[in-house]
Amino acid sequence: MLLGGVSKYSTAFGRVWLSMVFIFRVMVFVVAAQRVWGDESKDFVCNTKQPGCTNVCYDHFFPISQIRLWALQLIFVTCPSFMVKGHIRYREMKDLKYSIQHKGQHIYAHPGKKRGGLWWTYLLSLIFKAGFDAGFLYVLYYVYEGYDMPRLSKCSVFPCPNTVDCYISRPTEKKIFTLFMVVSSAVCIVMCICEMIYLIFKRIEKFIEKRKEEEIMDFVETHEMKPLSQPKSQYRSKSKERVDPTASNQNITDSTVEEKPSSWSTKPVRGGWSNNRTDNETSSTAAVLPNCRV
């Protein structure tokens, strides 16, 4: 239920983490590890007949059983996933109540979308997962003084009369399983860190895109948009006559002068043709040439 409920809200790194936990850790723990360890106190043997010495030495070397430590680790590591599932369920219930009260309107378009508070809940769950795994790895290393499983252990704890030799059953097999669980825990920590980096970078990218959109909207609101070119109507001549746009002003002036009608005119008169001028032109000619007849 947890695998199916959380995987659809997780990223690719989160799905890899879930696969590592439930396949390489839970299945190995349930199927193989419990049978390998079994009841260790009976298989722990010391070369002494002193009453209580074997039990004391066993408690000294194994203050907590590795198999029980891994069980606690799996419980603590998987619990943060319920935080995300619970937050999504809370959003769904809140959206359902809101839609009933407001006639089908919704608060969240996608309740499982990692935005707002759900993003922080998801990030916090990743921190808890990586923290629990790292903490249990440190406890395992500190309690057993490393991840090795020695074949022979020397014990001199009271009530042992002297230093006695104690033997652990199947040390090589237990060492292999211990290293396997340690490596799988380390891979899960790396997956959590990668997912945290992925979420943070995606959040920064969305923030930058939103900031750019706001800057563009502010620029559009504060600056008036003008057309890049003038409308075609401004290039049209106001007169009905069509003008060649390639002609220069001097050519247009010369053509206008040529088309202007001459002030000279000839009229037919009795006995031939005669030039006809206006009175103003005659007077001006007489003024220029006073000695000539007109």
XYZ file of N, CA, C and O in Angstrom, residues 94-262:
676
model
N -9.589 18.543 2.192
C -9.845 19.988 2.192
C -10.445 20.441 0.876
O -11.382 21.262 0.849
N -9.935 19.908 -0.235
C -10.470 20.262 -1.545
C -11.885 19.739 -1.724
O -12.728 20.402 -2.334
N -12.167 18.564 -1.167
C -13.516 18.014 -1.261
C -14.524 18.875 -0.503
O -15.613 19.172 -1.007
N -14.181 19.301 0.698
C -15.083 20.160 1.471
C -15.294 21.503 0.778
O -16.409 22.030 0.741
N -14.223 22.047 0.215
C -14.349 23.334 -0.472
C -15.226 23.224 -1.709
O -16.031 24.125 -2.000
N -15.079 22.136 -2.460
C -15.888 21.960 -3.667
C -17.363 21.781 -3.327
O -18.235 22.213 -4.080
N -17.674 21.148 -2.199
C -19.078 20.987 -1.791
C -19.686 22.329 -1.390
O -20.830 22.644 -1.722
N -18.897 23.158 -0.700
C -19.406 24.442 -0.219
C -19.481 25.488 -1.322
O -20.292 26.405 -1.233
N -18.661 25.382 -2.355
C -18.592 26.411 -3.394
C -19.001 25.878 -4.762
O -18.508 26.335 -5.794
N -19.865 24.901 -4.789
C -20.520 24.442 -6.024
C -19.517 23.983 -7.080
O -19.487 24.483 -8.213
N -18.686 23.068 -6.723
C -17.801 22.443 -7.689
C -16.463 23.104 -7.907
O -15.638 22.584 -8.662
N -16.200 24.238 -7.278
C -14.890 24.866 -7.406
C -13.866 24.131 -6.549
O -14.212 23.515 -5.551
N -12.597 24.219 -6.959
C -11.538 23.472 -6.288
C -10.434 24.411 -5.826
O -10.135 25.415 -6.477
N -9.812 24.045 -4.712
C -8.638 24.781 -4.229
C -7.389 24.299 -4.943
O -6.561 25.089 -5.399
N -7.247 22.983 -5.057
C -6.068 22.378 -5.671
C -6.489 21.671 -6.959
O -7.349 20.791 -6.924
N -5.875 22.086 -8.062
C -6.130 21.384 -9.320
C -5.570 19.966 -9.270
O -6.183 19.022 -9.752
N -4.397 19.822 -8.652
C -3.748 18.520 -8.472
C -3.255 18.448 -7.023
O -2.203 19.022 -6.710
N -3.982 17.786 -6.137
C -3.561 17.742 -4.725
C -2.187 17.119 -4.522
O -1.505 17.434 -3.544
N -1.770 16.237 -5.427
C -0.467 15.599 -5.281
C 0.686 16.376 -5.887
O 1.829 15.901 -5.854
N 0.412 17.569 -6.430
C 1.473 18.380 -7.018
C 2.350 18.944 -5.919
O 1.852 19.498 -4.934
N 3.665 18.786 -6.077
C 4.602 19.216 -5.035
C 4.802 20.721 -5.123
O 5.790 21.225 -5.678
N 3.856 21.451 -4.539
C 3.916 22.903 -4.464
C 3.504 23.354 -3.073
O 2.751 22.682 -2.392
N 4.018 24.517 -2.695
C 3.638 25.067 -1.399
C 4.124 24.205 -0.245
O 5.274 23.777 -0.170
N 3.194 23.938 0.687
C 3.550 23.163 1.868
C 3.915 21.723 1.570
O 4.748 21.131 2.271
N 3.319 21.133 0.524
C 3.639 19.744 0.191
C 5.079 19.608 -0.277
O 5.718 18.576 -0.023
N 5.601 20.636 -0.944
C 7.011 20.595 -1.364
C 7.923 20.532 -0.152
O 8.889 19.758 -0.122
N 7.625 21.324 0.860
C 8.437 21.310 2.075
C 8.278 19.993 2.830
O 9.249 19.471 3.395
N 7.082 19.453 2.844
C 6.877 18.157 3.504
C 7.670 17.062 2.807
O 8.289 16.213 3.461
N 7.639 17.078 1.486
C 8.399 16.071 0.730
C 9.896 16.214 0.976
O 10.612 15.213 1.174
N 10.396 17.449 0.964
C 11.823 17.671 1.215
C 12.198 17.254 2.634
O 13.267 16.648 2.856
N 11.330 17.549 3.593
C 11.608 17.157 4.978
C 11.615 15.645 5.131
O 12.436 15.085 5.888
N 10.746 14.953 4.406
C 10.743 13.488 4.478
C 12.035 12.908 3.917
O 12.570 11.924 4.439
N 12.571 13.521 2.865
C 13.855 13.058 2.319
C 14.985 13.270 3.321
O 15.882 12.419 3.450
N 14.960 14.386 4.015
C 15.998 14.641 5.028
C 15.907 13.611 6.144
O 16.937 13.088 6.616
N 14.687 13.289 6.579
C 14.515 12.279 7.627
C 14.998 10.902 7.163
O 15.653 10.173 7.917
N 14.675 10.543 5.920
C 15.101 9.238 5.405
C 16.623 9.122 5.393
O 17.194 8.139 5.896
N 17.272 10.114 4.796
C 18.734 10.079 4.732
C 19.344 10.150 6.126
O 20.347 9.469 6.406
N 18.742 10.933 7.006
C 19.261 11.048 8.363
C 19.136 9.752 9.156
O 20.089 9.350 9.854
N 17.994 9.080 9.041
C 17.814 7.812 9.749
C 18.783 6.744 9.239
O 19.376 5.998 10.031
N 18.918 6.653 7.917
C 19.849 5.668 7.358
C 21.283 5.947 7.814
O 22.005 5.023 8.226
N 21.697 7.200 7.740
C 23.055 7.546 8.160
C 23.251 7.304 9.649
O 24.315 6.812 10.084
N 22.229 7.616 10.453
C 22.327 7.389 11.886
C 22.468 5.915 12.250
O 23.296 5.546 13.096
N 21.686 5.075 11.605
C 21.772 3.641 11.900
C 23.085 3.041 11.396
O 23.619 2.116 12.020
N 23.604 3.535 10.291
C 24.912 3.060 9.843
C 26.001 3.430 10.845
O 26.918 2.635 11.118
N 25.891 4.615 11.421
C 26.877 5.017 12.432
C 26.739 4.172 13.697
O 27.748 3.757 14.297
N 25.496 3.908 14.103
C 25.279 3.076 15.297
C 25.829 1.669 15.067
O 26.491 1.088 15.953
N 25.586 1.110 13.890
C 26.107 -0.228 13.586
C 27.637 -0.247 13.608
O 28.259 -1.192 14.135
N 28.231 0.793 13.068
C 29.697 0.861 13.059
C 30.250 1.060 14.473
O 31.281 0.474 14.845
N 29.586 1.878 15.267
C 30.076 2.179 16.620
C 29.903 0.992 17.562
O 30.788 0.679 18.366
N 28.758 0.318 17.473
C 28.474 -0.782 18.392
C 29.361 -1.982 18.101
O 29.939 -2.595 19.007
N 29.508 -2.316 16.820
C 30.261 -3.522 16.447
C 31.700 -3.207 16.045
O 32.387 -4.099 15.560
N 32.101 -1.972 16.223
C 33.467 -1.542 15.924
C 33.856 -1.884 14.479
O 34.906 -2.455 14.202
N 32.961 -1.519 13.580
C 33.181 -1.762 12.161
C 32.109 -2.669 11.592
O 31.149 -3.051 12.275
N 32.246 -2.973 10.323
C 31.270 -3.828 9.650
C 31.802 -5.233 9.425
O 31.225 -5.995 8.666
N 32.865 -5.553 10.090
C 33.456 -6.884 9.965
C 32.849 -7.815 11.017
O 32.355 -7.375 12.054
N 32.867 -9.086 10.712
C 32.364 -10.105 11.640
C 33.520 -11.079 11.928
O 33.790 -11.969 11.127
N 34.236 -10.911 13.064
C 35.408 -11.770 13.324
C 34.992 -13.193 13.690
O 33.923 -13.430 14.254
N 35.855 -14.122 13.349
C 35.603 -15.523 13.707
C 35.877 -15.780 15.193
O 35.185 -16.577 15.825
N 36.865 -15.077 15.722
C 37.283 -15.293 17.108
C 37.247 -13.967 17.846
O 37.737 -12.952 17.347
N 36.661 -13.982 19.037
C 36.600 -12.803 19.891
C 37.107 -13.180 21.284
O 36.730 -14.225 21.823
N 37.916 -12.313 21.860
C 38.468 -12.554 23.196
C 37.700 -11.721 24.198
O 37.475 -10.527 23.998
N 37.330 -12.354 25.287
C 36.503 -11.707 26.305
C 37.163 -11.880 27.683
O 37.567 -12.984 28.046
N 37.215 -10.781 28.410
C 37.770 -10.821 29.783
C 36.868 -10.094 30.761
O 37.318 -9.490 31.721
N 35.573 -10.116 30.503
C 34.593 -9.423 31.340
C 34.238 -10.308 32.515
O 34.161 -11.549 32.399
N 34.029 -9.694 33.668
C 33.596 -10.434 34.853
C 32.217 -11.034 34.583
O 31.370 -10.365 33.964
N 31.929 -12.243 34.955
C 32.640 -13.149 35.887
C 33.595 -14.145 35.252
O 33.863 -15.189 35.851
N 34.073 -13.858 34.041
C 35.031 -14.788 33.428
C 36.335 -14.794 34.263
O 36.837 -13.716 34.631
N 36.889 -15.950 34.559
C 38.085 -15.999 35.411
C 39.302 -15.396 34.740
O 40.192 -14.863 35.404
N 39.377 -15.464 33.463
C 40.492 -14.911 32.692
C 40.008 -14.609 31.274
O 38.812 -14.688 30.980
N 40.934 -14.263 30.395
C 40.578 -13.985 29.004
C 40.227 -15.286 28.308
O 41.043 -16.221 28.257
N 39.002 -15.323 27.783
C 38.511 -16.539 27.142
C 38.278 -16.266 25.668
O 38.069 -15.124 25.243
N 38.319 -17.314 24.889
C 38.047 -17.227 23.456
C 36.592 -17.590 23.190
O 36.092 -18.607 23.676
N 35.931 -16.739 22.386
C 34.525 -16.977 22.033
C 34.424 -17.023 20.511
O 35.100 -16.284 19.792
N 33.512 -17.893 20.060
C 33.378 -18.147 18.619
C 31.948 -17.816 18.170
O 30.975 -18.187 18.835
N 31.889 -17.142 17.008
C 30.604 -16.745 16.429
C 30.264 -17.734 15.319
O 31.128 -18.110 14.512
N 29.030 -18.139 15.270
C 28.613 -19.097 14.243
C 28.419 -18.381 12.900
O 27.907 -17.256 12.832
N 28.839 -19.034 11.823
C 28.695 -18.564 10.444
C 29.142 -17.100 10.279
O 28.373 -16.241 9.841
N 30.350 -16.760 10.635
C 30.792 -15.350 10.558
C 30.895 -14.822 9.127
O 30.584 -13.651 8.878
N 31.323 -15.668 8.187
C 31.474 -15.199 6.799
C 30.127 -14.860 6.176
O 29.972 -13.824 5.502
N 29.137 -15.703 6.398
C 27.796 -15.440 5.854
C 27.191 -14.187 6.464
O 26.575 -13.370 5.757
N 27.397 -14.039 7.772
C 26.871 -12.831 8.424
C 27.591 -11.577 7.947
O 26.977 -10.512 7.815
N 28.872 -11.699 7.670
C 29.622 -10.554 7.160
C 29.104 -10.131 5.779
O 28.966 -8.933 5.493
N 28.803 -11.111 4.925
C 28.287 -10.794 3.590
C 26.943 -10.074 3.678
O 26.719 -9.055 3.004
N 26.057 -10.582 4.520
C 24.757 -9.927 4.671
C 24.904 -8.539 5.290
O 24.180 -7.606 4.920
N 25.832 -8.381 6.203
C 26.047 -7.068 6.817
C 26.525 -6.057 5.791
O 26.020 -4.925 5.714
N 27.485 -6.460 4.976
C 27.980 -5.559 3.937
C 26.901 -5.249 2.906
O 26.807 -4.113 2.406
N 26.071 -6.225 2.580
C 24.989 -5.995 1.627
C 24.002 -4.966 2.169
O 23.582 -4.044 1.447
N 23.636 -5.082 3.426
C 22.700 -4.131 4.021
C 23.328 -2.745 4.149
O 22.650 -1.720 3.964
N 24.612 -2.699 4.432
C 25.290 -1.399 4.537
C 25.347 -0.710 3.173
O 25.076 0.495 3.060
N 25.710 -1.470 2.147
C 25.795 -0.891 0.802
C 24.425 -0.431 0.318
O 24.282 0.660 -0.272
N 23.391 -1.231 0.542
C 22.038 -0.832 0.124
C 21.579 0.420 0.875
O 20.926 1.301 0.296
N 21.939 0.542 2.142
C 21.597 1.756 2.899
C 22.333 2.962 2.346
O 21.766 4.067 2.243
N 23.588 2.780 1.979
C 24.359 3.890 1.405
C 23.780 4.336 0.067
O 23.705 5.543 -0.224
N 23.346 3.374 -0.752
C 22.724 3.729 -2.037
C 21.428 4.508 -1.806
O 21.134 5.480 -2.516
N 20.653 4.108 -0.808
C 19.415 4.831 -0.490
C 19.712 6.259 -0.033
O 18.981 7.194 -0.368
N 20.786 6.433 0.716
C 21.170 7.786 1.133
C 21.537 8.636 -0.081
O 21.138 9.811 -0.191
N 22.283 8.043 -1.003
C 22.663 8.773 -2.219
C 21.428 9.140 -3.034
O 21.329 10.263 -3.573
N 20.453 8.234 -3.127
C 19.224 8.529 -3.862
C 18.455 9.682 -3.218
O 17.922 10.559 -3.911
N 18.415 9.697 -1.904
C 17.730 10.790 -1.199
C 18.425 12.123 -1.441
O 17.772 13.151 -1.669
N 19.751 12.120 -1.404
C 20.490 13.359 -1.641
C 20.284 13.843 -3.075
O 20.078 15.042 -3.322
N 20.322 12.933 -4.035
C 20.084 13.305 -5.440
C 18.686 13.873 -5.634
O 18.500 14.856 -6.371
N 17.716 13.277 -4.975
C 16.344 13.781 -5.101
C 16.197 15.151 -4.472
O 15.480 16.015 -5.005
N 16.862 15.381 -3.349
C 16.819 16.708 -2.730
C 17.440 17.751 -3.649
O 16.891 18.855 -3.817
N 18.585 17.430 -4.241
C 19.223 18.370 -5.171
C 18.328 18.628 -6.372
O 18.186 19.772 -6.838
N 17.683 17.579 -6.882
C 16.785 17.721 -8.029
C 15.613 18.650 -7.692
O 15.270 19.551 -8.471
N 15.003 18.451 -6.537
C 13.868 19.285 -6.146
C 14.279 20.739 -5.960
O 13.564 21.662 -6.375
N 15.436 20.957 -5.355
C 15.886 22.330 -5.118
C 16.189 23.037 -6.431
O 15.813 24.199 -6.638
N 16.849 22.344 -7.361
C 17.165 22.958 -8.647
C 15.898 23.237 -9.454
O 15.800 24.261 -10.134
N 14.931 22.324 -9.398
C 13.662 22.566 -10.093
C 12.938 23.770 -9.498
O 12.336 24.566 -10.229
N 12.993 23.899 -8.190
C 12.351 25.045 -7.539
C 13.038 26.346 -7.939
O 12.364 27.352 -8.225
N 14.365 26.342 -8.001
C 15.105 27.544 -8.416
C 14.797 27.884 -9.872
O 14.606 29.050 -10.238
N 14.716 26.856 -10.730
C 14.411 27.091 -12.141
C 13.030 27.704 -12.319
O 12.854 28.650 -13.104
N 12.045 27.190 -11.607
C 10.695 27.758 -11.701
C 10.657 29.185 -11.165
O 9.947 30.044 -11.700
N 11.426 29.444 -10.109
C 11.464 30.798 -9.551
C 12.068 31.775 -10.551
O 11.565 32.896 -10.721
N 13.135 31.364 -11.256
C 13.750 32.235 -12.254
C 12.798 32.487 -13.421
O 12.666 33.623 -13.905
N 12.100 31.443 -13.885
C 11.139 31.615 -14.979
C 10.000 32.550 -14.568
O 9.580 33.415 -15.342
N 9.516 32.395 -13.356
C 8.444 33.275 -12.868
C 8.926 34.707 -12.770
O 8.200 35.648 -13.099
N 10.163 34.891 -12.327
C 10.718 36.240 -12.219
C 10.854 36.891 -13.585
O 10.563 38.089 -13.752
N 11.289 36.126 -14.592
C 11.399 36.668 -15.943
C 10.035 37.057 -16.496
O 9.895 38.099 -17.147
N 9.022 36.227 -16.264
C 7.677 36.561 -16.734
C 7.164 37.835 -16.078
O 6.535 38.672 -16.735
N 7.443 38.010 -14.787
C 7.008 39.228 -14.105
C 7.729 40.453 -14.667
O 7.118 41.511 -14.835
N 9.019 40.316 -14.971
C 9.753 41.435 -15.554
C 9.206 41.794 -16.927
O 9.105 42.977 -17.275
N 8.860 40.787 -17.723
C 8.294 41.053 -19.047
C 6.948 41.760 -18.927
O 6.661 42.721 -19.649
N 6.108 41.312 -18.001
C 4.804 41.948 -17.807
C 4.959 43.383 -17.317
O 4.231 44.283 -17.763
N 5.911 43.622 -16.418
C 6.152 44.989 -15.949
C 6.639 45.874 -17.083
O 6.252 47.047 -17.198
N 7.502 45.338 -17.955
C 8.000 46.114 -19.089
C 6.873 46.463 -20.054
O 6.807 47.575 -20.572
N 5.984 45.501 -20.302
C 4.861 45.745 -21.215
C 3.916 46.789 -20.641
O 3.391 47.652 -21.364
N 3.694 46.749 -19.337
C 2.775 47.706 -18.721
C 3.349 49.113 -18.667
O 2.610 50.088 -18.723
N 4.652 49.252 -18.513
C 5.271 50.570 -18.359
C 5.737 51.180 -19.674
O 6.068 52.354 -19.712
N 5.777 50.443 -20.751
C 6.236 50.958 -22.043
C 5.132 50.776 -23.078
O 4.558 49.695 -23.190
N 4.886 51.888 -23.821
C 3.858 51.847 -24.870
C 4.446 51.192 -26.114
O 5.524 51.567 -26.571
N 3.759 50.267 -26.640
C 4.209 49.571 -27.840
C 3.853 50.398 -29.070
O 2.705 50.798 -29.267
N 4.850 50.712 -29.907
C 4.649 51.486 -31.131
C 4.905 50.609 -32.343
O 5.756 49.719 -32.286
N 4.216 50.887 -33.465
C 4.467 50.068 -34.665
C 5.853 50.321 -35.215
O 6.397 51.431 -35.131
N 6.454 49.306 -35.785
C 7.800 49.424 -36.331
C 7.830 50.212 -37.632
O 8.850 50.804 -37.980
N 6.759 50.286 -38.411
C 6.712 50.999 -39.690
C 5.434 51.822 -39.763
O 4.443 51.523 -39.085
N 5.465 52.879 -40.598
C 4.308 53.733 -40.769
C 3.243 53.023 -41.608
O 3.576 52.165 -42.430
N 1.991 53.356 -41.406
C 0.936 52.735 -42.230
C 1.061 53.134 -43.695
O 1.597 54.190 -44.032
N 0.572 52.279 -44.576
C 0.693 52.496 -46.021
C -0.071 53.723 -46.486
O 0.246 54.300 -47.524
N -1.095 54.136 -45.738
C -1.886 55.285 -46.150
C -1.078 56.575 -46.172
O -1.395 57.505 -46.901
N -0.002 56.664 -45.384
C 0.797 57.885 -45.363
C 1.636 58.050 -46.616
O 2.121 59.132 -46.906
N 1.892 56.962 -47.327
C 2.673 57.046 -48.544
C 1.833 57.392 -49.771
O 2.369 57.621 -50.844
N 0.537 57.410 -49.631
C -0.327 57.696 -50.771
C -0.425 59.200 -51.011
O -0.414 59.992 -50.057
N -0.521 59.636 -52.273
C -0.638 61.050 -52.617
C -2.024 61.563 -52.267
O -3.026 60.868 -52.436
N -2.066 62.790 -51.742
C -3.354 63.353 -51.358
C -4.174 63.730 -52.588
O -5.399 63.811 -52.515
N -3.536 64.043 -53.717
C -4.260 64.375 -54.950
C -4.681 63.098 -55.655
O -4.195 62.013 -55.357
N -5.561 63.267 -56.585
C -6.059 62.119 -57.319
C -5.040 61.609 -58.327
O -5.138 60.488 -58.799
N -4.085 62.502 -58.736
C -3.097 62.092 -59.715
C -2.076 61.166 -59.091
O -1.672 61.362 -57.943
N -1.642 60.201 -59.792
C -0.640 59.257 -59.327
C 0.737 59.828 -59.602
O 1.022 60.314 -60.677
N 1.602 59.774 -58.640
C 2.947 60.336 -58.737
C 3.933 59.193 -58.653
O 3.798 58.296 -57.814
N 4.927 59.271 -59.517
C 5.968 58.252 -59.480
C 6.817 58.435 -58.224
O 7.418 59.506 -58.027
N 6.876 57.470 -57.334
C 7.631 57.654 -56.091
C 9.130 57.715 -56.316
O 9.860 58.184 -55.453
N 9.631 57.290 -57.522
C 11.078 57.315 -57.776
C 11.540 58.646 -58.354
O 12.743 58.879 -58.491
N 10.598 59.498 -58.725
C 10.961 60.777 -59.329
C 11.414 61.753 -58.263
O 10.858 61.786 -57.163
N 12.422 62.575 -58.598
C 12.917 63.568 -57.644
C 12.068 64.830 -57.722
O 11.263 65.018 -58.631
N 12.287 65.742 -56.773
C 11.522 66.994 -56.750
C 11.845 67.863 -57.960
O 10.983 68.545 -58.515
N 13.120 67.862 -58.425
C 13.508 68.689 -59.578
C 12.835 68.193 -60.844
O 12.353 68.985 -61.655
N 12.748 66.865 -61.010
C 12.087 66.311 -62.202
C 10.614 66.665 -62.218
O 10.037 66.961 -63.250
N 9.993 66.611 -61.023
C 8.567 66.949 -60.949
C 8.358 68.408 -61.308
O 7.425 68.790 -62.020
N 9.263 69.313 -60.861
C 9.136 70.746 -61.150
C 9.306 71.017 -62.644
O 8.573 71.788 -63.258
N 10.308 70.346 -63.263
C 10.535 70.555 -64.701
C 9.356 70.087 -65.533
O 8.949 70.733 -66.493
N 8.798 68.963 -65.136
C 7.653 68.474 -65.900
C 6.460 69.382 -65.746
O 5.680 69.572 -66.668
N 6.336 70.042 -64.614
C 5.216 70.964 -64.393
C 5.374 72.200 -65.249
O 4.420 72.728 -65.818
N 6.626 72.687 -65.362
C 6.871 73.880 -66.183
C 6.609 73.586 -67.650
O 6.056 74.394 -68.386
N 7.006 72.387 -68.099
C 6.792 72.040 -69.505
C 5.319 71.930 -69.845
O 4.884 72.259 -70.920
N 4.521 71.471 -68.922
C 3.096 71.286 -69.199
C 2.302 72.580 -69.085
O 1.145 72.650 -69.461
N 2.944 73.671 -68.540
C 2.211 74.931 -68.358
C 1.949 75.571 -69.733
O 2.869 75.692 -70.549
N 0.736 75.991 -70.087
C 0.438 76.556 -71.416
C 1.139 77.889 -71.640
O 1.308 78.678 -70.713
N 1.591 78.123 -72.853
C 2.292 79.366 -73.197
C 1.318 80.541 -73.258
O 0.139 80.394 -73.590
